Short mmCIF file of C-alpha atoms in Angstrom, two decimals:
data_model
loop_
_atom_site.label_atom_id
_atom_site.label_comp_id
_atom_site.label_asym_id
_atom_site.label_seq_id
_atom_site.Cartn_x
_atom_site.Cartn_y
_atom_site.Cartn_z
CA MET A 350 94.75 101.06 112.94
CA PHE A 351 93.52 99.36 109.45
CA LYS A 352 90.91 101.52 107.74
CA SER A 353 88.91 99.75 105.00
CA PRO A 354 89.37 101.00 101.55
CA VAL A 355 85.62 101.66 101.02
CA TYR A 356 85.78 104.47 103.73
CA ASN A 357 87.99 106.27 101.00
CA VAL A 358 85.91 106.41 97.99
CA ILE A 359 87.02 108.71 95.06
CA ARG A 360 85.97 109.80 92.00
CA VAL A 361 88.32 109.03 88.87
CA PRO A 362 88.03 109.66 85.30
CA ILE A 363 87.55 106.55 83.01
CA GLU A 364 90.28 107.32 81.12
CA LYS A 365 92.88 106.62 84.12
CA ILE A 366 91.43 103.35 84.94
CA GLN A 367 92.50 100.04 83.06
CA ALA A 368 91.90 96.39 83.05
CA ASN A 369 94.38 93.97 84.98
CA ALA A 370 95.92 91.58 82.78
CA TYR A 371 95.22 88.29 84.85
CA ASN A 372 90.92 88.47 86.12
CA PRO A 373 89.61 84.92 84.91
CA ASN A 374 85.94 86.28 85.43
CA HIS A 375 83.63 86.22 82.87
CA VAL A 376 79.92 87.14 82.44
CA ALA A 377 77.41 85.83 80.14
CA PRO A 378 76.03 88.15 77.90
CA PRO A 379 72.37 88.27 79.64
CA GLU A 380 74.00 88.80 83.06
CA MET A 381 75.82 91.70 81.50
CA LYS A 382 72.73 93.15 80.03
CA LEU A 383 71.35 92.53 83.49
CA LEU A 384 74.38 94.74 85.00
CA GLU A 385 74.07 97.13 82.47
CA LYS A 386 70.09 97.49 83.57
CA SER A 387 71.18 97.68 87.07
CA ILE A 388 73.44 100.22 86.85
CA LEU A 389 70.81 102.21 84.56
CA GLU A 390 68.40 102.39 87.03
CA ASP A 391 70.07 102.07 89.92
CA GLY A 392 73.90 103.89 89.54
CA TYR A 393 76.74 102.99 90.61
CA THR A 394 75.82 101.49 94.31
CA MET A 395 79.86 99.73 94.82
CA PRO A 396 82.81 101.08 93.91
CA ILE A 397 85.25 99.67 91.08
CA VAL A 398 88.54 98.28 93.54
CA CYS A 399 92.02 99.42 92.21
CA TYR A 400 95.29 99.67 92.71
CA TYR A 401 97.10 103.12 92.03
CA LEU A 402 100.16 102.58 89.57
CA LYS A 403 102.24 105.95 90.43
CA ASP A 404 104.45 105.47 87.63
CA GLU A 405 101.83 105.67 84.76
CA ASP A 406 99.16 107.74 87.08
CA LYS A 407 96.72 105.26 86.08
CA TYR A 408 94.28 102.80 88.26
CA GLU A 409 94.48 99.05 87.70
CA ILE A 410 91.08 97.28 88.21
CA VAL A 411 91.59 94.62 91.14
CA ASP A 412 87.72 94.14 91.22
CA GLY A 413 85.06 95.51 89.00
CA PHE A 414 86.07 95.09 85.92
CA HIS A 415 82.47 94.59 84.33
CA ARG A 416 81.04 97.72 86.04
CA TYR A 417 83.95 99.63 83.89
CA THR A 418 83.23 97.67 80.71
CA THR A 419 79.68 98.82 81.29
CA MET A 420 80.41 102.40 81.23
CA LEU A 421 82.88 102.15 78.49
CA ARG A 422 80.04 100.47 76.19
CA ASN A 423 77.11 102.84 77.38
CA LYS A 424 77.09 106.18 76.07
CA GLU A 425 73.99 106.98 78.53
CA ILE A 426 75.69 105.56 81.66
CA ARG A 427 79.06 107.69 80.88
CA GLU A 428 77.48 110.60 80.13
CA ARG A 429 75.13 110.80 83.16
CA GLU A 430 78.03 109.91 85.56
CA GLY A 431 80.42 112.37 83.87
CA GLY A 432 82.72 110.31 82.47
CA CYS A 433 84.20 108.89 86.45
CA LEU A 434 83.53 105.87 88.55
CA PRO A 435 84.02 105.40 92.22
CA VAL A 436 86.90 103.62 93.14
CA SER A 437 88.27 102.32 96.47
CA VAL A 438 92.25 102.23 96.27
CA ILE A 439 93.97 99.36 97.76
CA ASP A 440 97.59 99.04 98.15
CA LYS A 441 99.04 95.36 97.70
CA PRO A 442 101.80 93.49 96.00
CA LEU A 443 100.52 91.87 92.48
CA GLU A 444 100.17 88.72 94.22
CA SER A 445 98.01 90.01 96.69
CA ARG A 446 96.15 91.83 94.10
CA MET A 447 95.63 88.69 92.35
CA ALA A 448 94.62 86.75 95.28
CA SER A 449 92.05 89.46 95.89
CA THR A 450 90.62 89.59 92.44
CA ILE A 451 89.97 85.93 93.09
CA ARG A 452 88.33 86.32 96.39
CA HIS A 453 85.83 88.70 95.08
CA ASN A 454 84.61 86.85 92.04
CA ARG A 455 84.13 83.64 94.34
CA ALA A 456 82.95 85.66 96.92
CA ARG A 457 79.80 86.47 95.32
CA GLY A 458 78.65 82.88 95.06
CA ALA A 459 75.71 81.49 93.41
CA HIS A 460 72.32 82.12 93.44
CA SER A 461 69.91 79.85 95.73
CA ILE A 462 67.09 77.58 93.89
CA ASP A 463 65.06 77.68 96.78
CA LEU A 464 65.32 81.75 97.34
CA MET A 465 64.77 82.27 93.59
CA GLN A 466 61.78 79.82 93.73
CA ASN A 467 60.43 82.07 96.71
CA ILE A 468 60.81 85.28 94.84
CA VAL A 469 59.32 84.10 91.75
CA LYS A 470 56.33 82.91 93.90
CA GLU A 471 55.92 86.14 95.29
CA LEU A 472 56.31 88.19 92.33
CA VAL A 473 53.57 86.02 90.57
CA GLU A 474 51.57 86.00 93.79
CA SER A 475 51.65 89.85 93.72
CA GLY A 476 50.06 89.98 90.24
CA LEU A 477 53.15 90.76 88.04
CA GLY A 478 53.75 88.82 84.84
CA ASP A 479 56.02 86.71 83.23
CA VAL A 480 57.45 89.64 80.87
CA TRP A 481 57.76 92.17 84.12
CA ILE A 482 59.65 89.26 85.86
CA MET A 483 61.94 88.19 82.90
CA LYS A 484 62.89 91.51 81.93
CA ASN A 485 63.47 93.07 85.47
CA ILE A 486 65.24 89.89 87.25
CA GLY A 487 67.34 89.08 83.55
CA MET A 488 65.77 85.61 83.30
CA ASP A 489 64.64 84.04 80.13
CA ALA A 490 61.37 82.22 79.63
CA ASP A 491 62.85 78.73 80.30
CA GLU A 492 64.27 79.78 83.50
CA LEU A 493 61.22 81.29 84.55
CA LEU A 494 59.17 78.27 83.96
CA ARG A 495 61.34 75.85 85.12
CA LEU A 496 61.40 77.93 88.90
CA LYS A 497 57.62 77.89 88.33
CA GLN A 498 57.59 74.00 87.80
CA LEU A 499 59.96 73.51 90.88
CA THR A 500 57.21 75.43 93.04
CA GLY A 501 54.58 72.91 92.62
CA LEU A 502 52.16 75.60 92.68
CA LYS A 503 49.31 75.36 89.77
CA GLU A 504 48.38 79.07 90.54
CA LEU A 505 51.84 79.97 88.73
CA PHE A 506 50.87 78.90 85.55
CA LYS A 507 46.97 80.11 85.61
CA ASP A 508 47.68 82.53 82.87
CA ARG A 509 49.68 80.06 80.58
CA ALA A 510 48.59 78.97 77.22
CA PHE A 511 49.28 75.16 76.87
CA SER A 512 49.37 72.90 73.82
CA GLN A 513 46.53 70.64 72.75
CA SER A 514 48.36 68.29 71.58
CA TRP A 515 46.28 65.73 73.95
CA VAL A 516 43.16 66.20 72.79
CA VAL A 517 41.17 63.03 72.61
#
């Protein structure tokens, strides 16, 4: 009977984990900062998916490279986690692992503009300011402004300073 690997998460020292040579995924710097903030504030909530290389006694990443990289770069996270990552191990041949990597990357999808508008609207209406929203959701000022504009609600702009360029 098949049992999903996530039910056997193990704690692996980061020195025993390595990147694969085929991951085409790239995360932009703002999203990497948001991932780091997420791990700092929430901890690791998802295991790294790896394949165990018996001959090398190493775990090769199938999914989770950026969570791994975050620990490598952030001393506070590494120390807090005792230098270990949660790992879920899969046992598949290379071509299947490559397909798994692509599926994991593509399955994450993209944010819905409509849902993001609703979230921004709710946050503003609950009294949170632009600085809080940008810091905690990982948005820059232009993105936040665009989402506010798309809602069409003037209340979202009540605390915004506007240029006097149209003075008659």
